[in-house]
């Protein structure tokens, strides 16, 4: 959708892009804050021209030139968020959806429509992504492998290779450049939800598709449900056609909240990551904890395994919220084997490193001492509090 924005690439720093991308045209409109366009339809008195625009969209999926047409083809507020996210990820385009799972489903449908229904995937993935592939709900067939086995798992009908790094919930990391090389001509989709473009830009390492559950860090406040795929414009056109046909559109208010969330994304991720690194170090030194998982690239997620009952920890927190999801300004904790990955077969869960004693902690922006005090009491019999450290433990 043509919203009049200057989408030319610049050399602006990521923090600057986070604040200004998607808003480049506001001063010329006499505005400071982005507007919210809630219209579902738009007037047009030239039906011949409208027919030509519809024909063009049906052919390529390109955003229609000129004024908007209908909310299912696109929305100006959502387009601002898409422009901004593409700039942050360093891709030509981005296409937003009603949820992260809707975004992944659209990618699978695009490849499936070309007869490429086979997917090569590396565990662990987010539990619902795992289930979508394993159950073949969209007619796909999956081969699970480790990163070193990607090349051998490819078939003539392989349409996609899917990885998540850092992975949910173990925070395992993958050498993306090596996987890109193994993929050959098959597109690599990287779920970048945990890292965000602040810590990792998979497109720069050769990935063709970058997936986000925008519900998490991109929104950042636990009040918006969305998904987005950053990619080249050719693939974006196909995604828009699937979005139009299936109706998995993002509501304009959600688009507005996501654009607003992006403006503070670098600050939030870095501040929460500092908290997470400190908590990872303290947990690694705690005798009540058997293992800590924390990625080399950093981030605001910590996973840890306890010697005692993980359910008692969930029941014992008072400041940290026991809930699914992640990436909010407040800290959340959950037991993956019971919730986020419950839908994954128990043996597959354990093979992927998701033990029954594993807890996943999404670290927020609270004071570090308050967070540690809450974790300390929830872990049970108090251990001697470790001295404050400057570096995170490496899982």
Short mmCIF file of C-alpha atoms in Angstrom, two decimals:
data_model
loop_
_atom_site.label_atom_id
_atom_site.label_comp_id
_atom_site.label_asym_id
_atom_site.label_seq_id
_atom_site.Cartn_x
_atom_site.Cartn_y
_atom_site.Cartn_z
CA UNK A 1 0.00 0.00 0.00
CA UNK A 2 1.45 3.39 -0.98
CA UNK A 3 1.46 5.53 2.16
CA UNK A 4 3.82 8.14 0.77
CA UNK A 5 6.75 7.13 2.94
CA UNK A 6 10.33 7.34 1.77
CA UNK A 7 11.48 3.71 2.01
CA UNK A 8 15.00 4.27 0.65
CA UNK A 9 17.74 2.54 2.61
CA UNK A 10 19.85 4.74 4.83
CA UNK A 11 22.89 4.29 7.02
CA UNK A 12 21.06 5.31 10.18
CA UNK A 13 21.84 3.34 13.33
CA UNK A 14 19.35 0.74 14.50
CA UNK A 15 18.31 2.84 17.50
CA UNK A 16 17.52 5.74 15.17
CA UNK A 17 15.64 3.52 12.73
CA UNK A 18 13.59 2.11 15.62
CA UNK A 19 12.37 5.61 16.42
CA UNK A 20 11.93 7.00 12.91
CA UNK A 21 11.28 4.15 10.44
CA UNK A 22 7.68 4.08 9.28
CA UNK A 23 7.24 7.70 10.32
CA UNK A 24 9.31 9.45 7.64
CA UNK A 25 6.30 11.16 6.06
CA UNK A 26 4.68 12.49 9.25
CA UNK A 27 6.21 15.99 9.22
CA UNK A 28 5.03 16.48 5.65
CA UNK A 29 1.52 15.55 6.77
CA UNK A 30 1.66 18.03 9.62
CA UNK A 31 1.66 15.22 12.18
CA UNK A 32 3.97 14.11 14.96
CA UNK A 33 2.33 10.86 16.14
CA UNK A 34 1.33 8.24 13.56
CA UNK A 35 -2.42 8.15 12.85
CA UNK A 36 -4.59 5.08 13.31
CA UNK A 37 -6.66 4.29 10.20
CA UNK A 38 -9.56 2.09 11.30
CA UNK A 39 -11.39 2.06 7.96
CA UNK A 40 -12.28 -1.31 6.50
CA UNK A 41 -13.14 0.07 3.09
CA UNK A 42 -12.33 3.18 1.05
CA UNK A 43 -14.29 5.16 -1.59
CA UNK A 44 -13.32 4.93 -5.24
CA UNK A 45 -15.18 6.60 -8.10
CA UNK A 46 -13.04 5.10 -10.86
CA UNK A 47 -14.00 1.45 -11.05
CA UNK A 48 -11.88 0.85 -14.16
CA UNK A 49 -8.75 1.96 -12.37
CA UNK A 50 -9.79 -0.05 -9.35
CA UNK A 51 -10.13 -3.16 -11.52
CA UNK A 52 -6.62 -2.62 -12.87
CA UNK A 53 -5.22 -2.35 -9.35
CA UNK A 54 -6.99 -5.54 -8.28
CA UNK A 55 -5.64 -7.33 -11.36
CA UNK A 56 -2.12 -6.18 -10.53
CA UNK A 57 -2.41 -7.43 -6.95
CA UNK A 58 -3.77 -10.78 -8.12
CA UNK A 59 -0.79 -11.16 -10.45
CA UNK A 60 2.11 -10.22 -8.17
CA UNK A 61 0.77 -9.49 -4.68
CA UNK A 62 2.47 -6.11 -4.83
CA UNK A 63 1.01 -3.39 -2.64
CA UNK A 64 -1.53 -1.40 -4.68
CA UNK A 65 -0.43 2.06 -5.75
CA UNK A 66 -2.55 4.99 -4.70
CA UNK A 67 -5.17 5.11 -1.96
CA UNK A 68 -6.19 2.02 0.04
CA UNK A 69 -8.75 -0.40 -1.37
CA UNK A 70 -10.02 -2.70 1.36
CA UNK A 71 -8.79 -3.69 4.80
CA UNK A 72 -8.00 -7.25 3.75
CA UNK A 73 -5.58 -6.05 1.07
CA UNK A 74 -3.73 -3.79 3.45
CA UNK A 75 -4.00 -0.92 5.91
CA UNK A 76 -1.93 2.28 6.12
CA UNK A 77 -1.25 1.94 9.85
CA UNK A 78 -0.14 -1.67 9.51
CA UNK A 79 1.98 -0.70 6.51
CA UNK A 80 3.92 1.71 8.71
CA UNK A 81 4.83 -1.11 11.07
CA UNK A 82 5.78 -3.37 8.15
CA UNK A 83 8.05 -0.68 6.71
CA UNK A 84 9.72 -0.14 10.07
CA UNK A 85 10.28 -3.83 10.80
CA UNK A 86 11.76 -4.41 7.34
CA UNK A 87 14.18 -1.57 7.94
CA UNK A 88 15.23 -3.01 11.30
CA UNK A 89 15.73 -6.51 9.88
CA UNK A 90 17.46 -5.24 6.75
CA UNK A 91 15.01 -6.78 4.26
CA UNK A 92 13.12 -5.34 1.31
CA UNK A 93 9.69 -5.96 2.81
CA UNK A 94 7.71 -7.33 5.72
CA UNK A 95 4.18 -8.71 5.89
CA UNK A 96 2.20 -8.62 9.15
CA UNK A 97 -0.41 -11.13 10.29
CA UNK A 98 -2.88 -11.60 13.12
CA UNK A 99 -0.46 -13.84 15.05
CA UNK A 100 2.91 -15.52 14.77
CA UNK A 101 1.23 -18.81 13.91
CA UNK A 102 -0.77 -17.12 11.15
CA UNK A 103 2.51 -15.81 9.75
CA UNK A 104 4.15 -19.25 9.80
CA UNK A 105 1.03 -20.81 8.28
CA UNK A 106 1.14 -18.32 5.41
CA UNK A 107 4.75 -19.25 4.64
CA UNK A 108 3.85 -22.94 4.57
CA UNK A 109 0.85 -22.25 2.33
CA UNK A 110 2.98 -20.27 -0.11
CA UNK A 111 5.47 -23.10 -0.48
CA UNK A 112 2.76 -25.77 -0.50
CA UNK A 113 0.95 -24.01 -3.34
CA UNK A 114 4.08 -24.60 -5.41
CA UNK A 115 4.04 -28.33 -4.64
CA UNK A 116 6.86 -27.95 -2.11
CA UNK A 117 5.24 -29.41 0.98
CA UNK A 118 8.29 -30.98 2.62
CA UNK A 119 9.88 -29.06 5.49
CA UNK A 120 13.22 -29.70 7.16
CA UNK A 121 13.20 -28.43 10.73
CA UNK A 122 15.51 -28.36 13.74
CA UNK A 123 14.22 -28.88 17.26
CA UNK A 124 13.51 -27.29 19.58
CA UNK A 125 10.96 -24.91 18.12
CA UNK A 126 8.09 -23.13 19.76
CA UNK A 127 5.63 -25.87 20.74
CA UNK A 128 2.81 -24.80 18.42
CA UNK A 129 5.21 -24.49 15.47
CA UNK A 130 6.37 -28.02 16.23
CA UNK A 131 2.78 -29.25 16.40
CA UNK A 132 1.75 -27.51 13.18
CA UNK A 133 4.50 -29.33 11.31
CA UNK A 134 4.25 -32.69 13.06
CA UNK A 135 0.47 -32.95 12.72
CA UNK A 136 0.58 -31.99 9.03
CA UNK A 137 -2.34 -29.64 9.58
CA UNK A 138 -1.56 -27.72 6.38
CA UNK A 139 -0.64 -30.79 4.37
CA UNK A 140 3.06 -30.44 5.07
CA UNK A 141 5.50 -33.25 5.81
CA UNK A 142 8.40 -32.62 8.17
CA UNK A 143 11.82 -34.19 8.61
CA UNK A 144 13.38 -33.37 11.96
CA UNK A 145 17.15 -33.17 12.04
CA UNK A 146 20.04 -31.48 13.79
CA UNK A 147 21.80 -28.54 12.11
CA UNK A 148 24.56 -30.79 10.74
CA UNK A 149 21.98 -32.99 9.00
CA UNK A 150 20.10 -30.32 7.08
CA UNK A 151 21.79 -30.94 3.72
CA UNK A 152 21.17 -34.69 3.86
CA UNK A 153 17.51 -34.17 4.79
CA UNK A 154 16.70 -32.09 1.70
CA UNK A 155 14.49 -33.60 -1.00
CA UNK A 156 13.31 -32.39 -4.44
CA UNK A 157 10.00 -31.35 -2.84
CA UNK A 158 11.57 -29.54 0.13
CA UNK A 159 10.11 -26.06 0.25
CA UNK A 160 11.50 -24.73 3.50
CA UNK A 161 14.11 -25.18 6.20
CA UNK A 162 12.97 -23.90 9.58
CA UNK A 163 15.11 -23.10 12.61
CA UNK A 164 14.75 -20.99 15.74
CA UNK A 165 17.84 -19.40 17.26
CA UNK A 166 18.04 -18.87 20.17
CA UNK A 167 15.53 -21.69 20.44
CA UNK A 168 12.40 -21.83 22.56
CA UNK A 169 12.76 -22.83 25.38
CA UNK A 170 16.35 -24.13 25.73
CA UNK A 171 17.99 -21.06 24.13
CA UNK A 172 20.14 -23.33 21.96
CA UNK A 173 21.92 -21.38 19.23
CA UNK A 174 22.55 -22.34 15.61
CA UNK A 175 25.28 -21.26 13.20
CA UNK A 176 22.95 -19.60 10.72
CA UNK A 177 25.56 -19.10 8.00
CA UNK A 178 26.36 -22.80 8.06
CA UNK A 179 22.68 -23.71 7.76
CA UNK A 180 22.21 -21.24 4.91
CA UNK A 181 25.07 -22.95 3.09
CA UNK A 182 23.50 -26.37 3.73
CA UNK A 183 20.12 -25.19 2.40
CA UNK A 184 21.39 -24.46 -1.09
CA UNK A 185 18.46 -22.98 -3.03
CA UNK A 186 15.86 -23.91 -0.40
CA UNK A 187 14.71 -20.86 1.61
CA UNK A 188 15.77 -20.74 5.24
CA UNK A 189 13.23 -19.36 7.70
CA UNK A 190 14.67 -18.20 11.01
CA UNK A 191 12.38 -17.56 13.95
CA UNK A 192 14.06 -14.47 15.40
CA UNK A 193 11.52 -13.83 18.15
CA UNK A 194 13.93 -14.26 21.07
CA UNK A 195 16.86 -12.33 19.61
CA UNK A 196 15.00 -9.49 17.84
CA UNK A 197 16.90 -7.42 15.26
CA UNK A 198 18.65 -5.72 18.18
CA UNK A 199 20.80 -8.81 18.78
CA UNK A 200 20.64 -10.67 15.45
CA UNK A 201 19.66 -9.95 11.85
CA UNK A 202 19.36 -13.33 10.11
CA UNK A 203 18.92 -11.81 6.64
CA UNK A 204 22.47 -10.47 6.87
CA UNK A 205 23.61 -14.08 7.34
CA UNK A 206 21.72 -15.28 4.28
CA UNK A 207 18.31 -16.29 5.62
CA UNK A 208 15.54 -15.47 3.14
CA UNK A 209 12.72 -15.35 5.70
CA UNK A 210 12.71 -13.93 9.22
CA UNK A 211 9.74 -14.74 11.44
CA UNK A 212 8.63 -12.92 14.58
CA UNK A 213 5.88 -13.52 17.02
CA UNK A 214 5.42 -9.76 17.26
CA UNK A 215 3.32 -10.38 20.36
CA UNK A 216 6.60 -10.67 22.25
CA UNK A 217 9.44 -8.13 22.16
CA UNK A 218 8.27 -6.10 19.17
CA UNK A 219 5.08 -5.14 21.00
CA UNK A 220 6.80 -5.38 24.34
CA UNK A 221 3.92 -4.68 26.70
CA UNK A 222 1.80 -7.82 26.66
CA UNK A 223 -1.16 -6.08 25.01
CA UNK A 224 -0.98 -6.99 21.32
CA UNK A 225 -1.19 -10.26 19.37
CA UNK A 226 0.60 -10.30 16.00
CA UNK A 227 3.09 -11.99 13.71
CA UNK A 228 5.31 -10.75 10.91
CA UNK A 229 7.62 -12.14 8.22
CA UNK A 230 10.51 -10.02 6.97
CA UNK A 231 11.66 -11.06 3.50
CA UNK A 232 12.37 -9.99 -0.06
CA UNK A 233 9.60 -8.31 -2.02
CA UNK A 234 8.99 -11.31 -4.29
CA UNK A 235 8.12 -13.56 -1.36
CA UNK A 236 6.23 -10.73 0.34
CA UNK A 237 3.89 -10.51 -2.64
CA UNK A 238 2.99 -14.17 -2.28
CA UNK A 239 2.44 -13.74 1.46
CA UNK A 240 0.09 -10.81 0.84
CA UNK A 241 -1.95 -12.93 -1.56
CA UNK A 242 -2.29 -15.67 1.08
CA UNK A 243 -3.18 -13.09 3.71
CA UNK A 244 -5.85 -11.64 1.45
CA UNK A 245 -7.30 -15.05 0.64
CA UNK A 246 -7.24 -16.44 4.18
CA UNK A 247 -8.08 -13.26 6.05
CA UNK A 248 -5.24 -13.47 8.58
CA UNK A 249 -4.92 -9.69 8.68
CA UNK A 250 -3.54 -7.58 11.51
CA UNK A 251 -5.91 -5.09 13.11
CA UNK A 252 -4.87 -1.43 12.64
CA UNK A 253 -4.77 -0.79 16.39
CA UNK A 254 -2.33 -3.68 16.75
CA UNK A 255 -0.24 -2.19 13.95
CA UNK A 256 -0.16 1.12 15.79
CA UNK A 257 0.88 -0.51 19.08
CA UNK A 258 3.63 -2.46 17.33
CA UNK A 259 5.02 0.63 15.62
CA UNK A 260 5.05 2.37 18.99
CA UNK A 261 6.70 -0.69 20.55
CA UNK A 262 9.51 -0.67 17.99
CA UNK A 263 10.55 2.84 19.05
CA UNK A 264 11.73 1.56 22.43
CA UNK A 265 12.79 -1.93 21.31
CA UNK A 266 16.59 -1.39 21.49
CA UNK A 267 16.38 0.24 24.92
CA UNK A 268 14.05 -2.44 26.31
CA UNK A 269 16.03 -5.38 24.92
CA UNK A 270 19.36 -4.08 26.21
CA UNK A 271 18.06 -3.21 29.66
CA UNK A 272 16.23 -6.51 30.07
CA UNK A 273 19.28 -8.38 28.73
CA UNK A 274 21.47 -6.82 31.42
CA UNK A 275 19.03 -8.07 34.06
CA UNK A 276 18.91 -11.51 32.46
CA UNK A 277 22.70 -11.84 32.31
CA UNK A 278 22.96 -11.03 36.00
CA UNK A 279 20.20 -13.46 36.96
CA UNK A 280 21.80 -16.19 34.81
CA UNK A 281 25.06 -15.74 36.67
CA UNK A 282 23.40 -15.85 40.08
CA UNK A 283 21.35 -18.91 39.18
CA UNK A 284 24.47 -20.68 37.88
CA UNK A 285 26.10 -20.17 41.27
CA UNK A 286 23.04 -21.38 43.21
CA UNK A 287 23.14 -24.98 44.56
CA UNK A 288 19.37 -25.30 44.08
CA UNK A 289 19.86 -24.96 40.31
CA UNK A 290 21.35 -27.83 38.33
CA UNK A 291 21.83 -26.09 34.99
CA UNK A 292 21.46 -22.65 33.43
CA UNK A 293 20.91 -21.97 29.73
CA UNK A 294 21.84 -18.50 28.49
CA UNK A 295 22.77 -17.73 24.87
CA UNK A 296 26.14 -16.40 23.73
CA UNK A 297 24.49 -13.45 21.99
CA UNK A 298 22.78 -12.46 25.23
CA UNK A 299 19.14 -11.51 25.40
CA UNK A 300 16.40 -11.28 28.00
CA UNK A 301 15.53 -14.99 28.19
CA UNK A 302 16.97 -17.40 30.76
CA UNK A 303 16.18 -21.09 31.08
CA UNK A 304 17.24 -23.10 34.12
CA UNK A 305 16.74 -26.54 35.57
CA UNK A 306 16.17 -27.05 39.29
CA UNK A 307 17.03 -29.91 41.59
CA UNK A 308 13.68 -29.58 43.34
CA UNK A 309 10.09 -29.32 42.15
CA UNK A 310 9.72 -26.82 39.27
CA UNK A 311 6.00 -26.53 39.96
CA UNK A 312 6.79 -25.26 43.47
CA UNK A 313 8.87 -22.47 41.93
CA UNK A 314 5.99 -21.49 39.66
CA UNK A 315 3.63 -21.45 42.64
CA UNK A 316 6.12 -19.54 44.78
CA UNK A 317 6.82 -16.40 42.77
CA UNK A 318 5.15 -13.19 43.92
CA UNK A 319 6.68 -10.40 41.82
CA UNK A 320 7.36 -12.42 38.68
CA UNK A 321 4.15 -13.43 36.89
CA UNK A 322 3.61 -17.16 36.25
CA UNK A 323 2.23 -16.99 32.71
CA UNK A 324 2.85 -17.98 29.10
CA UNK A 325 4.34 -15.60 26.54
CA UNK A 326 7.46 -13.48 26.92
CA UNK A 327 9.09 -10.24 25.92
CA UNK A 328 7.04 -7.91 28.08
CA UNK A 329 8.37 -5.12 30.30
CA UNK A 330 7.50 -7.27 33.31
CA UNK A 331 9.06 -10.65 34.08
CA UNK A 332 7.22 -13.90 33.31
CA UNK A 333 8.03 -17.48 34.22
CA UNK A 334 6.56 -20.76 32.97
CA UNK A 335 7.14 -24.50 32.91
CA UNK A 336 7.51 -25.47 29.22
CA UNK A 337 6.77 -29.17 29.70
CA UNK A 338 3.39 -28.21 31.16
CA UNK A 339 2.41 -25.31 28.93
CA UNK A 340 4.29 -23.94 25.90
CA UNK A 341 5.61 -27.36 24.80
CA UNK A 342 2.94 -29.61 26.28
CA UNK A 343 1.56 -30.25 22.81
CA UNK A 344 4.90 -31.75 21.72
CA UNK A 345 5.31 -35.49 22.26
CA UNK A 346 7.06 -36.11 25.60
CA UNK A 347 9.91 -38.13 24.07
CA UNK A 348 10.46 -35.50 21.37
CA UNK A 349 10.45 -32.82 24.05
CA UNK A 350 13.13 -34.54 26.08
CA UNK A 351 15.22 -35.36 23.00
CA UNK A 352 15.22 -31.64 22.20
CA UNK A 353 16.52 -30.82 25.67
CA UNK A 354 13.22 -29.72 27.20
CA UNK A 355 13.45 -31.55 30.51
CA UNK A 356 10.63 -31.83 33.03
CA UNK A 357 12.66 -29.69 35.45
CA UNK A 358 13.26 -26.85 33.00
CA UNK A 359 11.82 -23.40 33.72
CA UNK A 360 11.76 -20.54 31.21
CA UNK A 361 12.16 -17.02 32.53
CA UNK A 362 11.41 -13.92 30.45
CA UNK A 363 13.26 -11.16 32.27
CA UNK A 364 11.71 -7.71 32.34
CA UNK A 365 12.73 -4.24 33.43
CA UNK A 366 12.23 -4.52 37.18
CA UNK A 367 15.07 -3.80 39.61
CA UNK A 368 17.53 -6.69 39.60
CA UNK A 369 17.53 -7.04 43.40
CA UNK A 370 13.75 -7.28 43.53
CA UNK A 371 13.79 -9.96 40.84
CA UNK A 372 16.48 -11.96 42.63
CA UNK A 373 14.69 -11.68 45.97
CA UNK A 374 11.56 -13.15 44.37
CA UNK A 375 13.43 -15.99 42.67
CA UNK A 376 15.43 -16.70 45.82
CA UNK A 377 12.36 -17.23 47.97
CA UNK A 378 10.53 -19.18 45.24
CA UNK A 379 13.42 -21.62 44.92
CA UNK A 380 12.85 -22.78 48.47
CA UNK A 381 15.34 -23.08 51.30
CA UNK A 382 17.49 -19.98 50.86
CA UNK A 383 20.99 -20.56 49.64
CA UNK A 384 23.86 -18.22 50.38
CA UNK A 385 23.31 -15.33 48.02
CA UNK A 386 26.10 -15.13 45.46
CA UNK A 387 27.99 -11.90 45.06
CA UNK A 388 26.87 -9.65 42.21
CA UNK A 389 28.64 -10.58 38.99
CA UNK A 390 29.22 -8.69 35.80
CA UNK A 391 29.04 -11.52 33.27
CA UNK A 392 26.37 -14.12 32.60
CA UNK A 393 26.93 -17.79 33.08
CA UNK A 394 27.06 -19.74 29.85
CA UNK A 395 24.74 -22.70 29.64
#
